[in-house]
PDB file of C-alpha atoms in Angstrom:
ATOM      1  CA  MET A   1     -20.250  -6.986 -13.201  1.00 37.00           C
ATOM      2  CA  LYS A   2     -18.126  -4.834 -10.917  1.00 85.00           C
ATOM      3  CA  ILE A   3     -15.210  -4.970 -13.343  1.00 94.00           C
ATOM      4  CA  GLU A   4     -17.502  -3.875 -16.166  1.00 94.00           C
ATOM      5  CA  GLU A   5     -18.116  -0.684 -14.222  1.00 95.00           C
ATOM      6  CA  MET A   6     -14.359   0.010 -14.114  1.00 96.00           C
ATOM      7  CA  ASN A   7     -14.113  -0.809 -17.799  1.00 97.00           C
ATOM      8  CA  SER A   8     -16.809   1.754 -18.644  1.00 97.00           C
ATOM      9  CA  LEU A   9     -15.330   4.654 -16.669  1.00 97.00           C
ATOM     10  CA  PRO A  10     -13.875   7.593 -18.604  1.00 97.00           C
ATOM     11  CA  PRO A  11     -10.067   7.271 -18.732  1.00 97.00           C
ATOM     12  CA  GLU A  12      -9.401  10.115 -16.288  1.00 97.00           C
ATOM     13  CA  THR A  13     -11.831   8.656 -13.754  1.00 97.00           C
ATOM     14  CA  ALA A  14     -10.261   5.207 -14.099  1.00 97.00           C
ATOM     15  CA  VAL A  15      -6.830   6.770 -13.462  1.00 97.00           C
ATOM     16  CA  GLU A  16      -8.211   8.440 -10.308  1.00 95.00           C
ATOM     17  CA  GLU A  17      -9.559   5.101  -9.073  1.00 94.00           C
ATOM     18  CA  PHE A  18      -6.248   3.343  -9.725  1.00 96.00           C
ATOM     19  CA  MET A  19      -4.373   6.187  -7.976  1.00 95.00           C
ATOM     20  CA  LYS A  20      -6.364   5.329  -4.829  1.00 92.00           C
ATOM     21  CA  VAL A  21      -4.875   1.844  -5.051  1.00 93.00           C
ATOM     22  CA  CYS A  22      -1.278   2.815  -5.844  1.00 96.00           C
ATOM     23  CA  HIS A  23      -0.126   6.423  -5.829  1.00 95.00           C
ATOM     24  CA  SER A  24       2.058   6.133  -8.950  1.00 97.00           C
ATOM     25  CA  SER A  25       0.627   8.225 -11.762  1.00 97.00           C
ATOM     26  CA  LYS A  26       2.475   6.268 -14.449  1.00 98.00           C
ATOM     27  CA  TRP A  27       1.227   2.955 -13.038  1.00 98.00           C
ATOM     28  CA  ALA A  28      -2.352   4.287 -12.794  1.00 98.00           C
ATOM     29  CA  LEU A  29      -2.239   5.567 -16.394  1.00 98.00           C
ATOM     30  CA  LYS A  30      -0.958   2.213 -17.620  1.00 98.00           C
ATOM     31  CA  MET A  31      -3.643   0.347 -15.696  1.00 98.00           C
ATOM     32  CA  ALA A  32      -6.388   2.552 -17.136  1.00 98.00           C
ATOM     33  CA  SER A  33      -4.999   2.090 -20.647  1.00 98.00           C
ATOM     34  CA  ARG A  34      -4.955  -1.715 -20.305  1.00 98.00           C
ATOM     35  CA  ARG A  35      -8.720  -1.912 -19.887  1.00 98.00           C
ATOM     36  CA  PRO A  36     -11.023  -3.707 -20.512  1.00 98.00           C
ATOM     37  CA  PHE A  37     -10.411  -6.336 -17.865  1.00 97.00           C
ATOM     38  CA  ARG A  38     -12.279  -9.624 -17.595  1.00 95.00           C
ATOM     39  CA  SER A  39     -11.503 -10.605 -14.008  1.00 94.00           C
ATOM     40  CA  LEU A  40      -9.807  -9.562 -10.803  1.00 94.00           C
ATOM     41  CA  VAL A  41      -7.141 -12.186 -11.488  1.00 94.00           C
ATOM     42  CA  GLU A  42      -6.369 -10.431 -14.777  1.00 96.00           C
ATOM     43  CA  ILE A  43      -6.307  -7.019 -13.088  1.00 97.00           C
ATOM     44  CA  GLU A  44      -3.863  -8.298 -10.460  1.00 96.00           C
ATOM     45  CA  ALA A  45      -1.648  -9.862 -13.154  1.00 97.00           C
ATOM     46  CA  VAL A  46      -1.579  -6.617 -15.151  1.00 98.00           C
ATOM     47  CA  ALA A  47      -0.908  -4.670 -11.948  1.00 98.00           C
ATOM     48  CA  ASP A  48       2.089  -6.925 -11.281  1.00 97.00           C
ATOM     49  CA  GLU A  49       3.351  -6.571 -14.866  1.00 98.00           C
ATOM     50  CA  GLU A  50       3.147  -2.791 -14.796  1.00 98.00           C
ATOM     51  CA  TRP A  51       4.637  -2.527 -11.308  1.00 97.00           C
ATOM     52  CA  ALA A  52       7.548  -4.787 -12.300  1.00 97.00           C
ATOM     53  CA  VAL A  53       8.650  -2.317 -14.991  1.00 97.00           C
ATOM     54  CA  SER A  54       8.281   0.755 -12.807  1.00 97.00           C
ATOM     55  CA  GLU A  55      11.307   2.984 -12.455  1.00 97.00           C
ATOM     56  CA  GLU A  56      12.638   4.402  -9.205  1.00 97.00           C
ATOM     57  CA  GLU A  57      10.727   7.668  -9.611  1.00 97.00           C
ATOM     58  CA  ASP A  58       7.488   5.693  -9.958  1.00 97.00           C
ATOM     59  CA  LEU A  59       8.255   3.689  -6.818  1.00 98.00           C
ATOM     60  CA  LEU A  60       9.037   6.819  -4.839  1.00 97.00           C
ATOM     61  CA  GLU A  61       5.854   8.502  -6.036  1.00 97.00           C
ATOM     62  CA  ALA A  62       3.849   5.477  -4.874  1.00 97.00           C
ATOM     63  CA  PHE A  63       5.604   5.476  -1.511  1.00 95.00           C
ATOM     64  CA  GLU A  64       4.725   9.164  -1.060  1.00 91.00           C
ATOM     65  CA  GLY A  65       1.061   8.169  -1.160  1.00 88.00           C
ATOM     66  CA  HIS A  66       1.497   6.571   2.259  1.00 84.00           C
ATOM     67  CA  PRO A  67       1.534   8.677   5.400  1.00 76.00           C
ATOM     68  CA  ARG A  68       4.905   8.905   7.075  1.00 67.00           C
ATOM     69  CA  ILE A  69       4.673   7.773  10.635  1.00 63.00           C
ATOM     70  CA  GLY A  70       5.853  10.987  12.212  1.00 51.00           C
ATOM     71  CA  ASP A  71       4.718  11.193  15.808  1.00 54.00           C
ATOM     72  CA  VAL A  72       3.704   8.989  18.691  1.00 57.00           C
ATOM     73  CA  GLU A  73       0.088  10.207  18.735  1.00 64.00           C
ATOM     74  CA  THR A  74      -0.336   9.270  15.058  1.00 61.00           C
ATOM     75  CA  LEU A  75       1.076   5.820  15.806  1.00 53.00           C
ATOM     76  CA  ARG A  76      -1.224   5.362  18.796  1.00 58.00           C
ATOM     77  CA  GLN A  77      -4.284   6.310  16.727  1.00 62.00           C
ATOM     78  CA  LYS A  78      -3.272   4.047  13.846  1.00 54.00           C
ATOM     79  CA  PHE A  79      -2.909   0.929  15.972  1.00 53.00           C
ATOM     80  CA  ALA A  80      -5.895   1.689  18.213  1.00 60.00           C
ATOM     81  CA  ALA A  81      -8.115   1.943  15.143  1.00 52.00           C
ATOM     82  CA  THR A  82      -7.098  -1.518  13.921  1.00 43.00           C
ATOM     83  CA  ALA A  83      -6.789  -3.328  17.256  1.00 47.00           C
ATOM     84  CA  ASP A  84     -10.318  -4.806  17.153  1.00 42.00           C
ATOM     85  CA  LEU A  85     -10.064  -5.896  13.538  1.00 33.00           C
ATOM     86  CA  CYS A  86      -6.673  -7.533  13.974  1.00 32.00           C
ATOM     87  CA  ALA A  87      -7.092  -8.937  17.474  1.00 35.00           C
ATOM     88  CA  SER A  88      -7.113 -12.604  16.435  1.00 32.00           C
ATOM     89  CA  GLU A  89      -4.304 -12.099  13.946  1.00 29.00           C
ATOM     90  CA  GLN A  90      -2.244 -10.354  16.612  1.00 28.00           C
ATOM     91  CA  GLN A  91      -2.761 -13.262  19.009  1.00 28.00           C
ATOM     92  CA  GLY A  92      -4.659 -11.205  21.542  1.00 25.00           C
ATOM     93  CA  SER A  93      -2.474  -8.100  21.390  1.00 32.00           C
ATOM     94  CA  VAL A  94      -4.743  -5.202  22.267  1.00 38.00           C
ATOM     95  CA  GLY A  95      -2.398  -2.267  21.852  1.00 67.00           C
ATOM     96  CA  ALA A  96       1.142  -1.121  21.585  1.00 75.00           C
ATOM     97  CA  SER A  97       3.256  -0.061  24.542  1.00 82.00           C
ATOM     98  CA  GLU A  98       4.600   3.470  24.747  1.00 82.00           C
ATOM     99  CA  GLU A  99       8.114   2.033  24.419  1.00 89.00           C
ATOM    100  CA  THR A 100       7.202   0.223  21.190  1.00 87.00           C
ATOM    101  CA  LEU A 101       5.598   3.342  19.722  1.00 83.00           C
ATOM    102  CA  LEU A 102       8.574   5.536  20.602  1.00 87.00           C
ATOM    103  CA  GLU A 103      11.037   3.056  19.095  1.00 91.00           C
ATOM    104  CA  LEU A 104       8.900   2.673  15.973  1.00 89.00           C
ATOM    105  CA  LYS A 105       8.887   6.443  15.487  1.00 89.00           C
ATOM    106  CA  ARG A 106      12.639   6.719  16.120  1.00 93.00           C
ATOM    107  CA  LEU A 107      13.534   3.950  13.682  1.00 94.00           C
ATOM    108  CA  ASN A 108      11.118   5.299  11.071  1.00 93.00           C
ATOM    109  CA  ASP A 109      13.048   8.573  11.234  1.00 93.00           C
ATOM    110  CA  VAL A 110      16.401   6.749  10.955  1.00 96.00           C
ATOM    111  CA  TYR A 111      15.081   4.752   7.995  1.00 97.00           C
ATOM    112  CA  PHE A 112      13.794   7.856   6.215  1.00 96.00           C
ATOM    113  CA  ASP A 113      17.063   9.721   6.755  1.00 96.00           C
ATOM    114  CA  ALA A 114      19.061   6.790   5.348  1.00 97.00           C
ATOM    115  CA  ASN A 115      16.865   6.033   2.347  1.00 97.00           C
ATOM    116  CA  GLY A 116      15.017   9.239   1.478  1.00 96.00           C
ATOM    117  CA  PHE A 117      11.658   7.473   1.525  1.00 96.00           C
ATOM    118  CA  ILE A 118       9.343   6.131   4.187  1.00 93.00           C
ATOM    119  CA  PHE A 119       9.394   2.595   5.544  1.00 94.00           C
ATOM    120  CA  ILE A 120       6.891   0.559   3.524  1.00 94.00           C
ATOM    121  CA  VAL A 121       5.466  -2.668   4.880  1.00 92.00           C
ATOM    122  CA  CYS A 122       2.172  -4.420   4.243  1.00 91.00           C
ATOM    123  CA  ALA A 123       0.806  -3.829   7.731  1.00 85.00           C
ATOM    124  CA  THR A 124      -2.404  -5.817   7.361  1.00 85.00           C
ATOM    125  CA  GLY A 125      -2.682  -8.128  10.342  1.00 85.00           C
ATOM    126  CA  LYS A 126       0.540  -6.960  11.965  1.00 87.00           C
ATOM    127  CA  SER A 127       0.843  -5.517  15.446  1.00 85.00           C
ATOM    128  CA  ALA A 128       3.017  -2.533  16.246  1.00 85.00           C
ATOM    129  CA  GLN A 129       5.623  -4.892  17.725  1.00 89.00           C
ATOM    130  CA  GLU A 130       5.689  -7.018  14.566  1.00 91.00           C
ATOM    131  CA  MET A 131       6.155  -3.916  12.440  1.00 90.00           C
ATOM    132  CA  LEU A 132       8.920  -2.734  14.759  1.00 93.00           C
ATOM    133  CA  ASP A 133      10.664  -6.097  14.439  1.00 95.00           C
ATOM    134  CA  ILE A 134      10.452  -5.891  10.636  1.00 95.00           C
ATOM    135  CA  LEU A 135      11.725  -2.316  10.680  1.00 96.00           C
ATOM    136  CA  LYS A 136      14.665  -3.295  12.913  1.00 96.00           C
ATOM    137  CA  GLY A 137      15.606  -5.934  10.350  1.00 96.00           C
ATOM    138  CA  ARG A 138      15.471  -3.461   7.492  1.00 97.00           C
ATOM    139  CA  VAL A 139      17.227  -0.446   9.020  1.00 97.00           C
ATOM    140  CA  GLY A 140      20.763  -0.368   7.677  1.00 93.00           C
ATOM    141  CA  THR A 141      19.944  -2.341   4.536  1.00 95.00           C
ATOM    142  CA  ASP A 142      21.432  -1.082   1.277  1.00 96.00           C
ATOM    143  CA  ARG A 143      19.151   1.521  -0.359  1.00 97.00           C
ATOM    144  CA  GLN A 144      18.811  -0.418  -3.632  1.00 97.00           C
ATOM    145  CA  GLU A 145      17.822  -3.541  -1.707  1.00 97.00           C
ATOM    146  CA  GLU A 146      15.348  -1.484   0.315  1.00 97.00           C
ATOM    147  CA  LEU A 147      13.796  -0.119  -2.880  1.00 97.00           C
ATOM    148  CA  ARG A 148      13.312  -3.705  -4.054  1.00 97.00           C
ATOM    149  CA  VAL A 149      11.845  -4.853  -0.735  1.00 98.00           C
ATOM    150  CA  ALA A 150       9.611  -1.776  -0.383  1.00 97.00           C
ATOM    151  CA  ALA A 151       8.380  -2.256  -3.973  1.00 98.00           C
ATOM    152  CA  GLY A 152       7.416  -5.819  -3.062  1.00 98.00           C
ATOM    153  CA  GLU A 153       5.545  -4.596   0.002  1.00 96.00           C
ATOM    154  CA  GLN A 154       3.806  -1.951  -2.121  1.00 97.00           C
ATOM    155  CA  SER A 155       2.732  -4.711  -4.513  1.00 97.00           C
ATOM    156  CA  LYS A 156       1.097  -6.593  -1.621  1.00 96.00           C
ATOM    157  CA  ILE A 157      -0.669  -3.414  -0.500  1.00 94.00           C
ATOM    158  CA  THR A 158      -1.815  -2.760  -4.057  1.00 96.00           C
ATOM    159  CA  LYS A 159      -3.397  -6.211  -4.336  1.00 95.00           C
ATOM    160  CA  ILE A 160      -5.255  -5.747  -1.059  1.00 93.00           C
ATOM    161  CA  ARG A 161      -6.511  -2.367  -2.235  1.00 92.00           C
ATOM    162  CA  LEU A 162      -7.530  -3.731  -5.653  1.00 95.00           C
ATOM    163  CA  ARG A 163      -9.597  -6.427  -3.953  1.00 93.00           C
ATOM    164  CA  LYS A 164     -11.162  -3.814  -1.703  1.00 90.00           C
ATOM    165  CA  LEU A 165     -11.847  -1.426  -4.603  1.00 90.00           C
ATOM    166  CA  PHE A 166     -13.656  -4.056  -6.610  1.00 90.00           C
ATOM    167  CA  SER A 167     -15.500  -5.287  -3.530  1.00 84.00           C
ATOM    168  CA  GLU A 168     -16.695  -1.698  -2.926  1.00 58.00           C
ATOM    169  CA  LEU A 169     -17.723  -1.290  -6.562  1.00 51.00           C
ATOM    170  CA  GLN A 170     -19.815  -4.462  -6.223  1.00 52.00           C
ATOM    171  CA  SER A 171     -21.395  -3.183  -2.994  1.00 51.00           C
ATOM    172  CA  GLU A 172     -22.261   0.183  -4.588  1.00 47.00           C
ATOM    173  CA  LYS A 173     -23.905  -1.557  -7.547  1.00 49.00           C
ATOM    174  CA  ALA A 174     -25.941  -3.837  -5.271  1.00 51.00           C
ATOM    175  CA  ALA A 175     -27.090  -0.819  -3.230  1.00 51.00           C
ATOM    176  CA  ARG A 176     -28.471   0.866  -6.374  1.00 51.00           C
ATOM    177  CA  MET A 177     -30.605  -2.156  -7.289  1.00 48.00           C
TER     178      MET A 177
END
């Protein structure tokens, strides 16, 4: 039902919807052209296939669709907004310390300067400290390896967003009935 709605969208509208999921125009065009889909499992498989053949410029375009963590206030707002939702996953962590936020910002800047793209991690369920620990492990990694790792993280994010998109399409349809 919800997938049928995606299948019936005009091509340009389908591309816009897929761009909300992954900010690579080539990937979104390919996804729209691969319709019709029969299931979310099929959509995720096609998403993986198309992402796997993406070139560096496509990866970088997708990464640009994420906000760069650029200042401490932005970091504070980001983690405060998700603290309630992630409380059990973060084992009771309510918020990030000023020290953690400052170090996260500093290392994000170091990472960007070294790689030319922002640090990408699937942040769902992760605290600021967990993200900082992951970032510490990835700073200084070879750029080509980082592209591969970041592409894998983007793939995880894309799947979460696909599930959310099709959940929202289902909710919108139910609301109209």
